[in-house]
Coordinates of C-alpha atoms and ligand atoms in Angstrom, one line a residue:
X1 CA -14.3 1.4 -20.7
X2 CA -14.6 -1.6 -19.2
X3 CA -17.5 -0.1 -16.7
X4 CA -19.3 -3.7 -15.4
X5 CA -16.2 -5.8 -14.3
X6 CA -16.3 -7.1 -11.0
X7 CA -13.4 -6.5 -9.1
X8 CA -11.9 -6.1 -5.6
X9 CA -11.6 -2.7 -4.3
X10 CA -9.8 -1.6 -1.3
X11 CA -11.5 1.4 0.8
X12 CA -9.9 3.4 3.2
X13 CA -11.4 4.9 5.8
X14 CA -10.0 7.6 8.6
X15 CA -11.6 9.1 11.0
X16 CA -9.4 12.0 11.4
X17 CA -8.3 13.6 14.6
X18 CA -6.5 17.6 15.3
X19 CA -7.1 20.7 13.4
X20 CA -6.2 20.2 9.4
X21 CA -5.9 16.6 9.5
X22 CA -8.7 16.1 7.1
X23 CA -6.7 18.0 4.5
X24 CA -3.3 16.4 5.1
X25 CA -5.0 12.8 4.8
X26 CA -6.6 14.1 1.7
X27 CA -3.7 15.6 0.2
X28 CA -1.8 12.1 1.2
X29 CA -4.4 9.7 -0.5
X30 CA -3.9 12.3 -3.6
X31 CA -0.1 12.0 -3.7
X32 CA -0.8 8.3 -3.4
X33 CA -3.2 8.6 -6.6
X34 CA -6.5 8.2 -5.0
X35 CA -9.2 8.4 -7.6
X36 CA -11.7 10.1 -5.5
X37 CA -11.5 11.4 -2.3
X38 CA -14.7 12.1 0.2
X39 CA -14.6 14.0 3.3
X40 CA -18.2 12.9 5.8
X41 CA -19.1 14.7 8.5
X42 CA -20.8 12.5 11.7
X43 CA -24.1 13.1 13.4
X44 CA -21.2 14.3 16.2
X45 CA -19.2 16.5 14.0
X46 CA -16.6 13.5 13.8
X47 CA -14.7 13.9 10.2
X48 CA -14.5 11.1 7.9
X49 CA -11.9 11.0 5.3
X50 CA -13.0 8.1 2.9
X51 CA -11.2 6.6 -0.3
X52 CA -9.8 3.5 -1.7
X53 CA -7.5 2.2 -4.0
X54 CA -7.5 -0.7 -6.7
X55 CA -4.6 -2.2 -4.8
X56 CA -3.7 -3.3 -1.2
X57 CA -0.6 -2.4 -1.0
X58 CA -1.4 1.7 -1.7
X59 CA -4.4 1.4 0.7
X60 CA -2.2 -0.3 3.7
X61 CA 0.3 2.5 2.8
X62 CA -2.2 5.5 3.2
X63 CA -3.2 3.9 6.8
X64 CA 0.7 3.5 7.3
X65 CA 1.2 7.6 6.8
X66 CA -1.8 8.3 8.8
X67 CA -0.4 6.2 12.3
X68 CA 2.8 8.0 12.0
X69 CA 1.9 11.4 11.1
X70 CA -0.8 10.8 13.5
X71 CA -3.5 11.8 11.7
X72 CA -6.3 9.8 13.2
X73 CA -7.5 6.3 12.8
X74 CA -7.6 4.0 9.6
X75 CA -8.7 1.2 8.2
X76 CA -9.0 -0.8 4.7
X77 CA -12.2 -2.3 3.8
X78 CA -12.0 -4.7 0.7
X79 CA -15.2 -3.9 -1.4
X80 CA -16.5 -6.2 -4.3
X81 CA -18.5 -3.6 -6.7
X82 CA -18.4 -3.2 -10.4
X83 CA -15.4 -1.8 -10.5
X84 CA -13.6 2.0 -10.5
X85 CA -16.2 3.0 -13.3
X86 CA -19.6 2.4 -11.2
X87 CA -20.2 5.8 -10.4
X88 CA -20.6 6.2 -14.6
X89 CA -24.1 4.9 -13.9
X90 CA -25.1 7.6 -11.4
X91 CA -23.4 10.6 -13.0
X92 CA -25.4 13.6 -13.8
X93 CA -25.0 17.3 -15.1
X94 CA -24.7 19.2 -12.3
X95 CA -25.4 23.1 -13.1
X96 CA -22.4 25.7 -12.6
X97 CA -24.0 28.8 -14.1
X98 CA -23.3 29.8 -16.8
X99 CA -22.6 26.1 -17.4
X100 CA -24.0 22.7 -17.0
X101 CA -21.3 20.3 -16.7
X102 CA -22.2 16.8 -18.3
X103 CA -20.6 13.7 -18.1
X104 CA -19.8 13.0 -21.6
X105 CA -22.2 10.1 -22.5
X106 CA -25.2 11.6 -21.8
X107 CA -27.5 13.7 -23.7
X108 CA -26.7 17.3 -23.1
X109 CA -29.6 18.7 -25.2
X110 CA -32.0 20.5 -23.6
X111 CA -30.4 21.1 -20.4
X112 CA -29.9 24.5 -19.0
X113 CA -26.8 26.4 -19.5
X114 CA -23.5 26.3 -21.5
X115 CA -22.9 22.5 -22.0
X116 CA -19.6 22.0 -20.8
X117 CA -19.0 17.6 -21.5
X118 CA -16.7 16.2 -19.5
X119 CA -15.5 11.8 -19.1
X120 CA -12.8 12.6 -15.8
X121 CA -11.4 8.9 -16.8
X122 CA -10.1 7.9 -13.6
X123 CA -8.6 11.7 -12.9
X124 CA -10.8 14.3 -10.2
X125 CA -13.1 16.4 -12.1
X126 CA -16.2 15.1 -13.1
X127 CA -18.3 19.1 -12.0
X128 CA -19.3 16.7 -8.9
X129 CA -17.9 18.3 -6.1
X130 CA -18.4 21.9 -5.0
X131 CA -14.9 22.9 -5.7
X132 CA -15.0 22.7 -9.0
X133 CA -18.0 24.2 -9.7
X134 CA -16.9 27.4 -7.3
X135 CA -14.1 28.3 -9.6
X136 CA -16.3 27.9 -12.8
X137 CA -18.6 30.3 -12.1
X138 CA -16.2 32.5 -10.9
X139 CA -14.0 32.1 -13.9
X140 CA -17.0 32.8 -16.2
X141 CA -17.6 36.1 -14.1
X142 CA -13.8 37.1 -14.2
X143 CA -13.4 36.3 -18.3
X144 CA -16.9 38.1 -18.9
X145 CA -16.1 40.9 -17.2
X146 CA -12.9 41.4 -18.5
X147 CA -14.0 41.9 -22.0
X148 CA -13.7 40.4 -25.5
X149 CA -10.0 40.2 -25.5
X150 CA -8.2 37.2 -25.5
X151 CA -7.0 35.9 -22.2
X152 CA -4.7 33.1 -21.2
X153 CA -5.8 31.0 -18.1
X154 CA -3.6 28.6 -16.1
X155 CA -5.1 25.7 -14.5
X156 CA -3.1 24.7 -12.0
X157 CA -3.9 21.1 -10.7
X158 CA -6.1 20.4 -14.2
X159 CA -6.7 16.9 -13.8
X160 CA -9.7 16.4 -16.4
X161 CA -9.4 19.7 -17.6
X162 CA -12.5 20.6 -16.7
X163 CA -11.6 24.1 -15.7
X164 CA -9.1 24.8 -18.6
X165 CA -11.7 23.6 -21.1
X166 CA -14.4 25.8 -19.3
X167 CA -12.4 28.9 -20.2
X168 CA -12.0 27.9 -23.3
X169 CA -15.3 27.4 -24.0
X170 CA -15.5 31.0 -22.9
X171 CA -12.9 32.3 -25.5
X172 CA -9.9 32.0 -23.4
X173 CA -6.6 30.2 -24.2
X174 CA -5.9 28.0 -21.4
X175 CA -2.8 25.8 -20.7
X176 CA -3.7 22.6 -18.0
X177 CA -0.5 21.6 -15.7
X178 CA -0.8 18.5 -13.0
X179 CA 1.1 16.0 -11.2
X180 CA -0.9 13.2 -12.3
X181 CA -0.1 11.3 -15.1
X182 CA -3.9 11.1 -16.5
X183 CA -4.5 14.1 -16.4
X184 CA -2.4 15.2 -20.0
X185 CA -4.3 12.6 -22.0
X186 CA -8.1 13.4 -20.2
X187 CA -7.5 17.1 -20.8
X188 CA -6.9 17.1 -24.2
X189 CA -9.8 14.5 -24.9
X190 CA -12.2 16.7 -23.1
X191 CA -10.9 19.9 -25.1
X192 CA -11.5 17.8 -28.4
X193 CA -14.9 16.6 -27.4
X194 CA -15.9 20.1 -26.9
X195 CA -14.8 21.6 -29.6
X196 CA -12.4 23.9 -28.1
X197 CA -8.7 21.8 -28.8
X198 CA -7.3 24.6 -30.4
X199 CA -7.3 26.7 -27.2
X200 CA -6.4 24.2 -24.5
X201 CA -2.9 22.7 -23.9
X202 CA -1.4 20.7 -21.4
X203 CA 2.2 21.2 -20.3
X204 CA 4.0 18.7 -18.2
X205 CA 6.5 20.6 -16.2
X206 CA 6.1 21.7 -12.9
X207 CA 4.4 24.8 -12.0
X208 CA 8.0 25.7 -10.7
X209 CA 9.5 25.4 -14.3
X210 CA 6.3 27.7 -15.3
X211 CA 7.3 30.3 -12.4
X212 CA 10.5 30.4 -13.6
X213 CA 9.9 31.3 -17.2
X214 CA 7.8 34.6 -16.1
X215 CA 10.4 35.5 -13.8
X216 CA 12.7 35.2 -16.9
X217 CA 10.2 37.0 -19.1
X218 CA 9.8 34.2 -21.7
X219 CA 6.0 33.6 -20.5
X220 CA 5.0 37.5 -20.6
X221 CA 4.0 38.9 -17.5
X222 CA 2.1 35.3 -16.3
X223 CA -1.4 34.4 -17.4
X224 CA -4.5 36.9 -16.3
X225 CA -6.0 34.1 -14.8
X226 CA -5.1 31.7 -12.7
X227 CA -6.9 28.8 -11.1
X228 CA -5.8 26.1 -8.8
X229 CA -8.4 23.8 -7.2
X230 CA -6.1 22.1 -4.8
X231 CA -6.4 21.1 -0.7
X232 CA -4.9 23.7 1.3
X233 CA -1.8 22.2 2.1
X234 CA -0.8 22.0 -1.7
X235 CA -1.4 25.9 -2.0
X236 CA 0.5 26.8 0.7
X237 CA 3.3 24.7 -0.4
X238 CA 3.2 26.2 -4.3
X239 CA 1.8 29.7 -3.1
X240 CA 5.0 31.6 -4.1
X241 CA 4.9 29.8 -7.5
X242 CA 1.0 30.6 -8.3
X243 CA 1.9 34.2 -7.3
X244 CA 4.9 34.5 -9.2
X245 CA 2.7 32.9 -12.5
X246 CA -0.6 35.3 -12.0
X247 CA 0.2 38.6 -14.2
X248 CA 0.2 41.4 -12.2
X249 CA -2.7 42.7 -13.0
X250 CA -4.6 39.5 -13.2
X251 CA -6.4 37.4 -10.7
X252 CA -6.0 34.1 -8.6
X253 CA -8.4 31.7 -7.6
X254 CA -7.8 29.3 -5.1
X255 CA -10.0 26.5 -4.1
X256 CA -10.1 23.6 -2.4
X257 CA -10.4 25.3 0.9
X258 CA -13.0 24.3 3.8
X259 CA -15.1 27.4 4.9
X260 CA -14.2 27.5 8.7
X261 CA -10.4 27.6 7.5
X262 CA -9.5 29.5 4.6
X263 CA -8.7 32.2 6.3
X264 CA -5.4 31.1 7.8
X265 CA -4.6 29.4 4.6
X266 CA -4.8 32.8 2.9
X267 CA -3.5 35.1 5.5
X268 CA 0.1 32.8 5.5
X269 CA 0.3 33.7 1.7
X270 CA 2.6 36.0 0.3
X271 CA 1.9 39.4 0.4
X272 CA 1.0 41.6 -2.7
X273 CA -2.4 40.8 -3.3
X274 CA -5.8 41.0 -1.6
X275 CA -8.5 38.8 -1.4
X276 CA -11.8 40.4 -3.5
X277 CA -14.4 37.5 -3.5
X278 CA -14.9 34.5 -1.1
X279 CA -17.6 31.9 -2.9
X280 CA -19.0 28.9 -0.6
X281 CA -21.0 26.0 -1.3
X282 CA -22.0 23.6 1.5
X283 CA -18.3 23.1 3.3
X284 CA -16.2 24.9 1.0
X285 CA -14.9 28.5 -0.4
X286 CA -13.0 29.6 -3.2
X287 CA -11.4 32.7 -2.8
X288 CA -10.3 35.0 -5.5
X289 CA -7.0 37.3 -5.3
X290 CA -6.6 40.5 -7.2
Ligands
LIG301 C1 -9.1 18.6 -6.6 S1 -8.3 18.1 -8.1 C2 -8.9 19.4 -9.2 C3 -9.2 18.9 -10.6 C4 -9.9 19.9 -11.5 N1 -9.1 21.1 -11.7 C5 -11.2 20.4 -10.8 O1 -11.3 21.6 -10.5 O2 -12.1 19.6 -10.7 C6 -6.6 18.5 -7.7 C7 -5.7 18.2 -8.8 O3 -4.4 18.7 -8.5 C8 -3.4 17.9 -8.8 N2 -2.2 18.2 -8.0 C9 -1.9 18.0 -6.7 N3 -0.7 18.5 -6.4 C10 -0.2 19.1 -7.5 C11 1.0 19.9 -7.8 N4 1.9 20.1 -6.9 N5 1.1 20.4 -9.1 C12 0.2 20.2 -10.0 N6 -1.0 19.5 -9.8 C13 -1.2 19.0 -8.6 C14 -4.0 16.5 -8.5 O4 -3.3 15.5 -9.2 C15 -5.4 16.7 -8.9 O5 -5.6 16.3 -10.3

């Protein structure tokens, strides 16, 4: 990785205005392929939306969505740092019991927990943000509970494969599925580099194509688990889809949702299933389906 080069960088920040417009300019910048995206809260309560692109164009057409959907007020900043690979310097593990999540080029001995190594590349899911960590814990508890048998686990959104490759690592077979176009090849590094490549796949069709194959009965009854670590937005759009894919005895865990809203998100989802765990950390919830 070419981690030092100086080059131009083109930040965009919103401060967002209305109910949910956080999440839609979120959602946006990640259609747009954003490679991080940071939501700040002001000493007012005034919501921040900030990310950036490596070229002007994408960031002018982020502030373009956000004036006609409305969405709040924008503007690009052109930063000179080292470069989309900076924040390699000031990784660290961060713990997600029972794992420690560690960015691949540092020294996992010693650290506390099931070292789970991770380089994200330029795709989300370095175990930084609370959202990922949510579901990992959560997905620990679920396949530990569960028992020794084999389970299949869907990761729906995988981008590094963090999630996928955290079941695996827990004896589950786990298949990664996302939009963006990194996300195939960083998956199946981060499988390799733990060990676990012979349990994690990555397929590239839609999750649609996926819901289609249980309905038809060529994917068994769906996968026990399911996992999708989206914005809220995204789930509501594909919540008929991550139903249709969850087996029916098996469990869905949605993340990606901001505390003081999940529960509208939830309550507009199909019906058929009931929520039996909410986990929060700082701003955010992941809520698990049964
Ligand atoms: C917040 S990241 C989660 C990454 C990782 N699973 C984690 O937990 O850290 C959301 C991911 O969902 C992907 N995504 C967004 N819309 C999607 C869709 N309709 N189908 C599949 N993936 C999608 C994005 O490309 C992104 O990689």
């Amino acid at each position: 990785m070419d981690g030092n080069v100086e080059r131009e960088w083109f930040s965009v920040i919103v401060e967002v205005t209305g109910d949910g417009a956080a999440e839609l300019v979120a959602d946006a910048a990640w259609t747009l392929g954003a490679p991080a995206v940071e939501e700040r809260v002001g000493p007012q309560g005034a919501i921040s939306v900030v990310t950036g692109f490596a070229d002007a164009a994408t960031a002018h057409r982020l502030v373009e969505e956000v004036r006609t959907r409305s969405l709040g007020t924008a503007r690009v900043e052109t930063v000179t740092d080292l470069g989309l690979d900076a924040w390699r310097a000031h990784a660290r593990p961060e713990s997600a019991p029972p794992f420690v999540v560690v960015p691949a080029w540092l020294d996992p001995s010693d650290l506390p927990g099931v070292p789970l190594l991770i380089d994200p590349g330029h795709t989300f899911g370095s175990g930084s943000h609370p959202t990922t960590r949510l579901v990992l814990s959560r997905l620990a508890t679920l396949l530990q509970s569960a028992g020794s048998a084999p389970h299949r686990v869907l990761d729906v959104g995988c981008g590094s494969g963090v999630l996928a490759v955290g079941a695996a690592l827990l004896g589950a077979s786990a298949v990664g599925i996302d939009i963006d176009p990194g996300a195939g090849p960083a998956t199946l590094a981060n499988a390799e580099l733990n060990g676990v490549a012979d349990r994690v796949t990555f397929d590239p069709r839609p999750l649609a194509d996926l819901a289609a194959h249980v309905r038809r009965g060529r994917c068994g009854e769906g996968f026990e688990v399911v996992v999708a670590n989206l914005l809220a937005p995204v789930i509501t759009e594909l919540a008929d889809d991550l139903f249709e894919v969850t087996a029916p005895n098996g469990f869905l865990v949605l993340s990606g949702l901001l505390a003081d809203r999940w529960r509208a998100t939830v309550d507009a989802l199909p019906t058929g299933r009931r929520v039996i765990h909410v986990d929060r950390e700082a701003d955010w919830v992941a809520v698990t389906l049964g």
